[in-house]
Amino acid sequence: MLALVAALAAGHLVAAFISVNASPYLAVGNGAIDLTPVWLKEFAVRSFGTHDKLVLLSGMAAVLVVAAAVAGLVSRHSPWPGTLVIGVFGLVGLFAVYERPDLDAIALLAPWASLVVGVVVFPAVYRASGIRKDASRRSILVGVLAGSALAAVGGQLLGSAKNAAASRAAVGRLVPARTAPAIPADADFANLGTPPFLTPNTGFYRVDTALTVPQVRTEDWSLRVHGMVGRERRYRYADIRNRPLVERTITMTCVSNEVGGPYVSTANFVGVDLADLLEEAGVQPGAEQLFSSSVDGWTSGTPVSAALDRGRGAMLALGMNGEPLPLEHGFPARLVIPGLYGYVSATKWVTDLEVTTWQAKRAYWLRRGWGEQAPIKTGSRIDTPKGFANVPAGKVRAAGIAWAQHTGIGKVEVRVDNGPWQEATLSRQVTVDTWRMWWCELIVPPGSHQISCRATDLSGYTQTGDRAGTVPDGATGWHTVTFTAK
Ligand SMILES: Nc1nc2c(c(=O)[nH]1)N[C@H]1C(S)=C(S)[C@@H](COP(=O)(O)O)O[C@H]1N2
Ligand SMILES: [Mo]
């Protein structure tokens, strides 16, 4: 275990000079995320939500501790089994870093450091543990432990000196030339149990494959626009920031959102029209897909038509709710496209836009069994009463949200058990790209009951009651809540 700690710490220290993602422990974790089958990823998101990454890192730690303990036990008579095990771990780390799309060859120095330290320290510690004199044996073991701790802490401190927080603080206020219309007071029914209309940045849902938040400083960032274009373009942060900025209120939704789930939030995004950038590059005929890449290697494919459609208002966003984008929401720049699920439209930490065809390139989740086209499905959720709540019998107030981005919500209906559908009161519509809140009063006799809701959008489509899972292009079915009236 000591040798393992020393090896990991050495890798972490060397990684600090290159990129946190070169740290073999994190690289293996990131590799595991990319290899995770869809069903397991769905299970992890469902069971652990945003803590899924902590669960993964802890699980890896548990596996390593057990493996190291076993390797130590089988090495009682010879150092070779333990050296072999730590060597194999080292190779796994090396391979994981090699496979990262966002790392150069120099990053291999970090897992090499781990490998070398591991296979050197294990036999040394092994020999030390055979020393008769307690004092010198202890001082060697304590020395290794102290050295590892220093390397790990040093790596952490050095690595965070390169983080993007200071760069974000230096951005200052992003003042839009065209502000979004003010949110009217009757846009939500927060006092009746709906969420607030604008989701605070700290409460905005977060979904990504990044084990550690990518640290991109504005001074290092650029966006390349290339592929099927007349002339390739490259923008620096100031090139974007110094343009007249536009602000739009947009509700984002994740395709992994289960019926009744939490992955839907609304913010004021500030940025520029994606169509402006694409037109400056000159999109060639025959282009179908806007293939966007993040600094961490994640990719997304958007229909070029949606990106170019002025009426839709696709954005390259720099800001969110009056601040530069929070690091975990894509600082310094991300895509936001109303009406499409995040995995086909909302690339965070975006650095590359390639105009191409569907045939030529397949994005991250498309390769893992999700759909190519993924418009957000009309949906609704009950926020009040909560599942398994106890409420006084008689008049019961229900409240919640509904969304049909880029179409707009026309009606929400609610029913108790299998009774008639009753129309709910809707909040004032802010734009067709944002959610709408609803509430209604129901008469409920004592006992256990279920309420369900369904939305009808402005195209006249009413949510189907047929249940479908999130794979491949979004869940369907009515959200139903069971509660007791007393
Ligand atoms: N770089 C990167 N961008 C990404 C993702 C990701 O995994 N990596 N996930 C996408 C998905 S699936 C969604 S739903 C949205 C979520 O954006 P948020 O975390 O800001 O809410 O980001 C999208 N952009
Ligand atoms: Mo998503």
Coordinates of C-alpha atoms and ligand atoms in Angstrom, one line a residue:
M1 CA 0.0 0.0 0.0
L2 CA 2.9 2.3 0.8
A3 CA 4.5 1.7 -2.6
L4 CA 1.1 2.3 -4.3
V5 CA 0.6 5.6 -2.4
A6 CA 4.2 6.7 -3.4
A7 CA 3.6 5.8 -7.0
L8 CA 0.3 7.6 -7.3
A9 CA 1.7 10.7 -5.5
A10 CA 4.7 10.8 -7.9
G11 CA 2.4 10.7 -10.9
H12 CA 0.2 13.4 -9.4
L13 CA 3.2 15.7 -8.8
V14 CA 4.6 15.3 -12.3
A15 CA 1.1 15.8 -13.7
A16 CA 0.9 19.2 -12.0
F17 CA 3.5 20.5 -14.4
I18 CA 1.5 19.2 -17.4
S19 CA -2.2 18.8 -16.8
V20 CA -4.2 17.4 -13.9
N21 CA -5.7 14.9 -16.3
A22 CA -2.3 13.3 -16.8
S23 CA -2.4 12.1 -13.2
P24 CA -2.7 8.4 -13.7
Y25 CA -5.5 7.9 -11.1
L26 CA -7.7 10.5 -12.8
A27 CA -6.8 9.2 -16.3
V28 CA -7.9 5.7 -15.3
G29 CA -11.1 7.2 -13.9
N30 CA -11.7 9.2 -17.1
G31 CA -11.0 6.1 -19.1
A32 CA -13.5 4.1 -17.1
I33 CA -16.2 6.8 -17.7
D34 CA -15.6 6.6 -21.5
L35 CA -15.7 2.8 -21.4
T36 CA -18.8 2.6 -19.2
P37 CA -21.7 0.9 -21.0
V38 CA -24.8 3.0 -21.4
W39 CA -26.9 1.0 -18.9
L40 CA -24.3 1.4 -16.2
K41 CA -23.9 5.1 -16.9
E42 CA -27.7 5.5 -16.7
F43 CA -27.7 3.6 -13.4
A44 CA -24.9 5.7 -12.0
V45 CA -26.7 9.0 -13.0
R46 CA -30.0 7.7 -11.6
S47 CA -28.6 6.4 -8.3
F48 CA -25.8 8.9 -7.5
G49 CA -26.8 12.0 -9.6
T50 CA -24.0 14.6 -9.5
H51 CA -22.1 12.5 -7.0
D52 CA -21.4 9.8 -9.5
K53 CA -17.8 10.9 -10.0
L54 CA -17.1 10.8 -6.3
V55 CA -18.5 7.3 -6.2
L56 CA -16.3 6.2 -9.1
L57 CA -13.1 7.7 -7.5
S58 CA -13.9 6.1 -4.1
G59 CA -14.7 2.8 -5.8
M60 CA -11.3 2.9 -7.6
A61 CA -9.6 3.7 -4.3
A62 CA -11.3 0.7 -2.6
V63 CA -10.2 -1.7 -5.5
L64 CA -6.6 -0.4 -5.3
V65 CA -6.4 -0.8 -1.5
V66 CA -7.7 -4.4 -1.7
A67 CA -5.5 -5.3 -4.6
A68 CA -2.4 -3.7 -2.8
A69 CA -3.2 -5.6 0.4
V70 CA -3.5 -8.9 -1.5
A71 CA -0.3 -8.2 -3.5
G72 CA 1.5 -7.4 -0.2
L73 CA 0.3 -10.7 1.4
V74 CA 1.3 -12.9 -1.5
S75 CA 4.7 -11.2 -1.5
R76 CA 5.6 -12.5 2.0
H77 CA 8.4 -14.7 0.7
S78 CA 9.5 -12.8 -2.3
P79 CA 9.2 -9.2 -3.6
W80 CA 8.4 -10.3 -7.2
P81 CA 4.6 -10.7 -7.0
G82 CA 4.1 -7.3 -5.5
T83 CA 6.5 -5.7 -8.0
L84 CA 4.7 -7.3 -10.8
V85 CA 1.2 -6.1 -9.6
I86 CA 2.4 -2.5 -9.1
G87 CA 4.1 -2.7 -12.6
V88 CA 0.8 -3.8 -14.2
F89 CA -1.0 -1.0 -12.4
G90 CA 1.6 1.4 -13.8
L91 CA 1.0 0.1 -17.3
V92 CA -2.8 0.6 -16.9
G93 CA -2.1 4.2 -15.9
L94 CA 0.3 4.6 -18.9
F95 CA -2.3 3.3 -21.3
A96 CA -5.1 5.4 -19.8
V97 CA -3.0 8.6 -20.3
Y98 CA -2.0 7.5 -23.8
E99 CA -5.7 7.1 -24.7
R100 CA -6.7 10.6 -23.5
P101 CA -7.6 12.7 -26.6
D102 CA -6.7 15.9 -24.8
L103 CA -3.2 15.1 -23.8
D104 CA 0.1 15.2 -25.6
A105 CA 3.0 12.7 -25.5
I106 CA 4.7 14.7 -22.8
A107 CA 1.8 13.8 -20.4
L108 CA 3.1 10.2 -20.5
L109 CA 5.8 11.4 -18.1
A110 CA 3.3 11.4 -15.2
P111 CA 2.3 7.7 -15.5
W112 CA 6.0 6.8 -16.2
A113 CA 6.9 8.5 -12.9
S114 CA 4.3 6.4 -11.2
L115 CA 5.5 3.2 -12.8
V116 CA 9.2 3.8 -12.0
V117 CA 8.5 5.0 -8.4
G118 CA 6.2 2.0 -7.9
V119 CA 8.6 -0.7 -9.1
V120 CA 11.5 0.9 -7.2
V121 CA 9.7 1.7 -3.9
F122 CA 8.0 -1.7 -3.5
P123 CA 11.2 -3.8 -3.3
A124 CA 12.8 -1.1 -1.2
V125 CA 10.0 -1.0 1.3
Y126 CA 10.0 -4.8 1.1
R127 CA 13.6 -5.0 2.1
A128 CA 13.1 -2.3 4.8
S129 CA 10.3 -4.3 6.4
G130 CA 12.8 -7.2 6.8
I131 CA 15.2 -5.0 8.8
R132 CA 15.5 -6.2 12.4
K133 CA 16.1 -2.9 14.1
D134 CA 12.6 -1.4 14.7
A135 CA 13.8 2.2 14.7
S136 CA 15.5 2.2 11.3
R137 CA 12.7 0.2 9.8
R138 CA 10.2 2.7 11.0
S139 CA 12.2 5.6 9.8
I140 CA 12.4 4.2 6.3
L141 CA 8.6 3.6 6.2
V142 CA 7.8 7.0 7.7
G143 CA 10.2 8.5 5.2
V144 CA 8.4 7.0 2.2
L145 CA 5.0 8.0 3.6
A146 CA 6.1 11.6 4.3
G147 CA 7.7 11.9 0.8
S148 CA 4.5 10.7 -0.8
A149 CA 2.4 13.1 1.2
L150 CA 4.7 16.0 0.2
A151 CA 4.5 15.0 -3.5
A152 CA 0.8 14.6 -3.5
V153 CA 0.1 17.9 -1.7
G154 CA 2.8 19.7 -3.8
G155 CA 1.2 18.3 -6.9
Q156 CA -2.2 19.5 -5.8
L157 CA -1.0 23.0 -5.0
L158 CA 1.1 23.4 -8.1
G159 CA -1.7 22.1 -10.2
S160 CA -4.3 24.5 -8.8
A161 CA -1.9 27.4 -9.5
K162 CA -2.7 26.7 -13.1
N163 CA -6.4 26.7 -12.6
A164 CA -8.9 29.0 -14.3
A165 CA -10.5 30.8 -11.3
A166 CA -8.3 33.8 -11.4
S167 CA -8.8 34.1 -15.2
R168 CA -12.5 34.0 -14.6
A169 CA -12.4 36.7 -11.9
A170 CA -10.5 38.9 -14.3
V171 CA -13.2 38.8 -17.0
G172 CA -15.4 41.2 -15.1
R173 CA -19.0 42.0 -16.1
L174 CA -20.2 40.8 -19.5
V175 CA -22.6 43.6 -20.4
P176 CA -25.0 42.6 -23.2
A177 CA -25.8 45.1 -25.9
R178 CA -29.2 43.4 -26.2
T179 CA -30.6 42.3 -22.9
A180 CA -33.2 39.6 -22.5
P181 CA -36.7 40.9 -21.5
A182 CA -37.0 41.2 -17.8
I183 CA -38.6 38.2 -16.1
P184 CA -42.1 39.2 -14.9
A185 CA -43.1 38.5 -11.3
D186 CA -45.9 36.1 -12.5
A187 CA -43.4 34.0 -14.5
D188 CA -43.2 31.5 -11.6
F189 CA -45.4 30.3 -8.7
A190 CA -42.4 29.8 -6.4
N191 CA -44.7 30.7 -3.4
L192 CA -47.0 27.8 -4.4
G193 CA -44.2 25.2 -4.8
T194 CA -42.6 25.6 -8.2
P195 CA -38.9 26.3 -8.7
P196 CA -37.9 29.9 -9.2
F197 CA -38.1 31.0 -12.9
L198 CA -34.3 31.5 -13.2
T199 CA -32.2 28.7 -11.7
P200 CA -29.3 30.1 -9.6
N201 CA -26.0 29.1 -11.1
T202 CA -25.2 27.0 -8.0
G203 CA -28.5 25.1 -8.4
F204 CA -28.3 24.6 -12.2
Y205 CA -28.1 20.9 -13.1
R206 CA -24.7 19.6 -14.2
V207 CA -24.0 16.7 -16.5
D208 CA -20.7 15.9 -18.1
T209 CA -18.1 13.2 -18.4
A210 CA -15.3 15.3 -16.9
L211 CA -13.9 13.8 -13.7
T212 CA -12.1 17.0 -12.9
V213 CA -13.4 20.3 -14.2
P214 CA -11.3 21.4 -17.1
Q215 CA -9.3 24.5 -16.3
V216 CA -9.1 26.7 -19.3
R217 CA -7.8 30.3 -19.0
T218 CA -9.2 33.0 -21.3
E219 CA -5.6 33.7 -22.4
D220 CA -5.1 30.1 -23.5
W221 CA -8.5 29.6 -25.1
S222 CA -9.3 29.9 -28.8
L223 CA -12.1 28.6 -31.0
R224 CA -11.3 27.2 -34.4
V225 CA -14.0 27.1 -37.1
H226 CA -13.1 24.8 -39.9
G227 CA -14.2 21.9 -42.2
M228 CA -16.7 22.5 -44.9
V229 CA -16.3 26.3 -44.8
G230 CA -15.0 28.9 -47.3
R231 CA -12.3 30.2 -45.0
E232 CA -11.1 28.7 -41.7
R233 CA -11.3 31.1 -38.7
R234 CA -9.8 31.2 -35.3
Y235 CA -11.2 33.4 -32.5
R236 CA -9.4 34.5 -29.3
Y237 CA -11.5 35.3 -26.2
A238 CA -11.2 39.0 -26.7
D239 CA -12.5 38.7 -30.3
I240 CA -15.7 37.3 -29.0
R241 CA -16.0 39.3 -25.8
N242 CA -15.6 42.6 -27.6
R243 CA -18.5 42.0 -30.0
P244 CA -21.9 43.3 -29.1
L245 CA -23.3 40.6 -26.8
V246 CA -26.8 39.3 -26.8
E247 CA -28.7 37.8 -23.8
R248 CA -31.3 35.1 -24.0
T249 CA -33.3 33.2 -21.4
I250 CA -33.2 29.5 -22.2
T251 CA -34.3 26.3 -20.5
M252 CA -31.8 23.5 -20.9
T253 CA -32.7 19.8 -20.5
C254 CA -30.6 16.6 -20.4
V255 CA -31.7 13.6 -22.4
S256 CA -30.9 11.5 -19.3
N257 CA -33.7 13.3 -17.4
E258 CA -36.1 10.6 -16.2
V259 CA -39.8 11.4 -16.1
G260 CA -40.0 13.6 -12.9
G261 CA -36.2 14.1 -12.9
P262 CA -34.1 17.1 -12.0
Y263 CA -32.0 17.7 -15.1
V264 CA -33.9 20.8 -16.3
S265 CA -32.9 24.4 -15.5
T266 CA -33.2 27.9 -16.8
A267 CA -30.7 30.7 -17.1
N268 CA -30.0 34.0 -18.9
F269 CA -27.1 33.2 -21.2
V270 CA -24.9 36.0 -22.6
G271 CA -22.9 35.5 -25.8
V272 CA -22.9 35.9 -29.5
D273 CA -25.0 34.3 -32.3
L274 CA -23.4 31.0 -33.4
A275 CA -24.8 31.8 -36.9
D276 CA -22.6 35.0 -37.1
L277 CA -19.4 32.9 -36.6
L278 CA -20.5 30.2 -39.0
E279 CA -21.5 32.8 -41.7
E280 CA -18.1 34.5 -41.3
A281 CA -16.5 31.2 -42.1
G282 CA -19.0 30.6 -44.9
V283 CA -20.7 27.2 -44.6
Q284 CA -20.5 25.2 -47.8
P285 CA -23.4 23.5 -49.5
G286 CA -23.9 19.9 -48.4
A287 CA -22.9 20.5 -44.8
E288 CA -25.1 18.7 -42.4
Q289 CA -23.4 18.5 -39.0
L290 CA -21.8 21.0 -36.7
F291 CA -19.3 18.8 -34.9
S292 CA -18.1 20.6 -31.8
S293 CA -15.3 19.5 -29.5
S294 CA -14.4 20.3 -25.9
V295 CA -10.9 20.8 -24.5
D296 CA -11.4 17.5 -22.7
G297 CA -12.1 15.5 -25.9
W298 CA -15.9 15.3 -25.5
T299 CA -17.7 15.8 -28.8
S300 CA -21.2 16.7 -29.9
G301 CA -23.0 16.8 -33.3
T302 CA -25.7 19.4 -34.0
P303 CA -27.7 19.8 -37.3
V304 CA -26.1 22.7 -39.1
S305 CA -29.6 23.9 -39.9
A306 CA -30.4 24.4 -36.2
A307 CA -27.1 26.2 -35.7
L308 CA -27.7 28.6 -38.6
D309 CA -31.4 29.2 -37.9
R310 CA -31.6 32.9 -36.8
G311 CA -35.1 32.3 -35.3
R312 CA -33.8 29.7 -33.0
G313 CA -31.0 31.8 -31.6
A314 CA -28.1 29.3 -31.1
M315 CA -25.4 30.9 -29.0
L316 CA -21.7 30.7 -28.2
A317 CA -22.2 31.7 -24.6
L318 CA -19.6 33.3 -22.3
G319 CA -21.9 34.2 -19.4
M320 CA -24.7 32.9 -17.3
N321 CA -27.0 34.8 -15.0
G322 CA -24.9 37.9 -14.9
E323 CA -21.5 36.2 -14.4
P324 CA -18.9 34.7 -16.6
L325 CA -19.8 31.0 -17.0
P326 CA -19.0 29.0 -13.9
L327 CA -16.0 26.7 -14.5
E328 CA -18.2 23.6 -14.2
H329 CA -20.7 25.0 -16.8
G330 CA -18.0 25.5 -19.5
F331 CA -15.8 28.6 -18.8
P332 CA -14.7 30.3 -20.9
A333 CA -17.2 29.4 -23.6
R334 CA -19.9 26.9 -24.4
L335 CA -22.6 26.3 -26.9
V336 CA -26.3 26.7 -26.0
I337 CA -29.0 25.9 -28.6
P338 CA -32.6 26.2 -27.6
G339 CA -34.8 23.2 -28.2
L340 CA -32.1 20.4 -28.4
Y341 CA -31.0 18.1 -25.6
G342 CA -27.6 19.1 -24.2
Y343 CA -25.6 16.2 -25.7
V344 CA -26.4 17.4 -29.2
S345 CA -26.1 21.1 -28.6
A346 CA -24.4 22.4 -25.4
T347 CA -20.7 21.7 -25.6
K348 CA -18.9 23.1 -22.6
W349 CA -15.3 24.3 -22.7
V350 CA -15.7 24.3 -26.5
T351 CA -12.6 24.9 -28.6
D352 CA -13.4 23.5 -32.0
L353 CA -16.3 23.7 -34.5
E354 CA -16.0 21.5 -37.5
V355 CA -18.6 21.8 -40.3
T356 CA -19.1 18.4 -41.7
T357 CA -21.6 15.6 -42.7
W358 CA -23.3 13.0 -40.5
Q359 CA -21.4 10.3 -42.4
A360 CA -17.9 11.7 -41.7
K361 CA -18.0 12.0 -37.9
R362 CA -19.8 10.4 -35.0
A363 CA -19.9 12.3 -31.7
Y364 CA -19.3 10.9 -28.2
W365 CA -22.9 9.8 -27.2
L366 CA -23.8 8.8 -30.8
R367 CA -21.0 6.2 -30.7
R368 CA -22.5 4.9 -27.4
G369 CA -26.0 4.2 -28.7
W370 CA -27.8 7.6 -28.3
G371 CA -29.8 9.2 -31.2
E372 CA -28.3 11.4 -33.9
Q373 CA -31.3 13.8 -33.8
A374 CA -32.4 14.8 -30.3
P375 CA -35.0 17.6 -30.1
I376 CA -36.2 18.1 -26.5
K377 CA -39.5 16.2 -25.9
T378 CA -42.5 18.1 -24.5
G379 CA -42.5 17.4 -20.7
S380 CA -43.9 18.3 -17.4
R381 CA -43.2 17.6 -13.7
I382 CA -45.1 17.8 -10.4
D383 CA -43.0 19.6 -7.7
T384 CA -45.8 19.8 -5.1
P385 CA -46.9 17.7 -3.4
K386 CA -43.7 15.6 -3.1
G387 CA -43.9 11.8 -3.4
F388 CA -45.1 10.1 -0.2
A389 CA -46.0 13.5 1.4
N390 CA -48.8 13.6 4.0
V391 CA -51.3 16.5 3.3
P392 CA -54.6 17.5 4.8
A393 CA -57.5 15.9 2.9
G394 CA -59.9 18.3 1.1
K395 CA -58.4 21.0 -1.1
V396 CA -54.9 20.0 -2.2
R397 CA -52.7 22.3 -4.2
A398 CA -50.5 20.8 -6.9
A399 CA -47.8 22.8 -8.7
G400 CA -44.9 22.1 -11.1
I401 CA -43.2 22.9 -14.4
A402 CA -43.7 22.1 -18.1
W403 CA -41.4 22.6 -21.1
A404 CA -41.5 22.3 -24.8
Q405 CA -38.5 24.4 -25.9
H406 CA -38.8 26.3 -29.1
T407 CA -42.5 25.3 -29.4
G408 CA -44.0 26.6 -26.2
I409 CA -46.4 25.3 -23.7
G410 CA -50.1 25.7 -24.3
K411 CA -51.8 23.7 -21.5
V412 CA -51.1 21.5 -18.5
E413 CA -53.7 19.1 -17.1
V414 CA -53.7 17.2 -13.8
R415 CA -55.7 14.3 -12.6
V416 CA -56.3 12.5 -9.3
D417 CA -56.1 8.7 -9.5
N418 CA -57.9 7.9 -12.8
G419 CA -60.3 10.8 -12.6
P420 CA -61.0 13.5 -15.2
W421 CA -58.1 15.7 -16.4
Q422 CA -58.4 19.2 -14.9
E423 CA -56.7 22.2 -16.5
A424 CA -54.1 24.0 -14.4
T425 CA -53.3 27.7 -14.3
L426 CA -50.2 28.6 -16.3
S427 CA -47.7 31.2 -15.4
R428 CA -47.0 34.0 -17.9
Q429 CA -45.0 32.7 -20.9
V430 CA -41.5 34.3 -21.0
T431 CA -40.4 32.9 -24.3
V432 CA -41.2 29.6 -26.2
D433 CA -37.6 28.5 -25.3
T434 CA -38.3 28.5 -21.5
W435 CA -40.3 26.4 -19.1
R436 CA -43.7 27.5 -17.9
M437 CA -45.0 26.9 -14.3
W438 CA -48.4 25.6 -13.4
W439 CA -50.6 25.1 -10.4
C440 CA -54.1 23.9 -9.6
E441 CA -56.4 23.0 -6.8
L442 CA -57.6 19.4 -6.4
I443 CA -60.3 17.9 -4.2
V444 CA -58.9 14.9 -2.5
P445 CA -60.7 12.6 0.0
P446 CA -58.7 10.9 2.8
G447 CA -56.5 8.0 1.8
S448 CA -53.6 7.2 -0.5
H449 CA -53.8 8.9 -4.0
Q450 CA -51.9 9.4 -7.1
I451 CA -51.8 12.6 -9.2
S452 CA -50.4 12.8 -12.8
C453 CA -49.8 15.7 -15.1
R454 CA -49.4 16.1 -18.8
A455 CA -48.6 19.1 -21.0
T456 CA -49.9 20.1 -24.4
D457 CA -47.5 22.2 -26.5
L458 CA -48.4 25.0 -28.8
S459 CA -48.1 22.7 -31.8
G460 CA -51.1 20.9 -30.3
Y461 CA -49.2 17.8 -29.2
T462 CA -50.1 16.3 -25.9
Q463 CA -47.5 14.2 -23.9
T464 CA -48.0 10.5 -24.4
G465 CA -48.7 8.4 -21.4
D466 CA -46.6 5.6 -22.9
R467 CA -43.5 5.1 -20.8
A468 CA -40.2 5.1 -22.6
G469 CA -36.7 5.2 -21.0
T470 CA -34.1 7.9 -21.7
V471 CA -32.1 5.9 -24.3
P472 CA -31.9 6.7 -27.2
D473 CA -33.5 10.1 -27.4
G474 CA -35.4 11.0 -24.2
A475 CA -37.9 9.6 -21.8
T476 CA -41.7 9.8 -22.2
G477 CA -44.7 9.2 -19.9
W478 CA -46.7 11.2 -17.4
H479 CA -45.1 12.1 -14.1
T480 CA -47.1 10.6 -11.3
V481 CA -46.8 11.3 -7.6
T482 CA -48.2 9.1 -4.8
F483 CA -49.2 10.9 -1.5
T484 CA -51.5 10.5 1.4
A485 CA -54.4 12.8 2.4
K486 CA -55.4 12.7 6.1
Ligands
LIG1 N1 -17.4 19.1 -22.6 C1 -18.7 18.6 -22.4 N2 -19.8 19.3 -22.7 C2 -21.0 18.9 -22.4 C3 -21.1 17.6 -21.8 C4 -20.0 16.8 -21.5 O1 -20.0 15.7 -21.0 N3 -18.7 17.4 -21.8 N4 -22.4 17.1 -21.5 C5 -23.5 17.7 -22.3 C6 -24.8 17.3 -21.7 S1 -25.3 15.7 -21.8 C7 -25.6 18.3 -21.1 S2 -27.2 17.8 -20.7 C8 -25.2 19.6 -20.9 C9 -25.3 20.0 -19.5 O2 -24.9 21.3 -19.3 P1 -24.7 21.8 -17.8 O3 -23.8 20.9 -17.0 O4 -24.2 23.2 -17.8 O5 -26.1 21.8 -17.2 O6 -23.9 19.8 -21.3 C10 -23.4 19.2 -22.4 N5 -22.1 19.6 -22.7
MO2 MO -27.3 15.6 -21.2

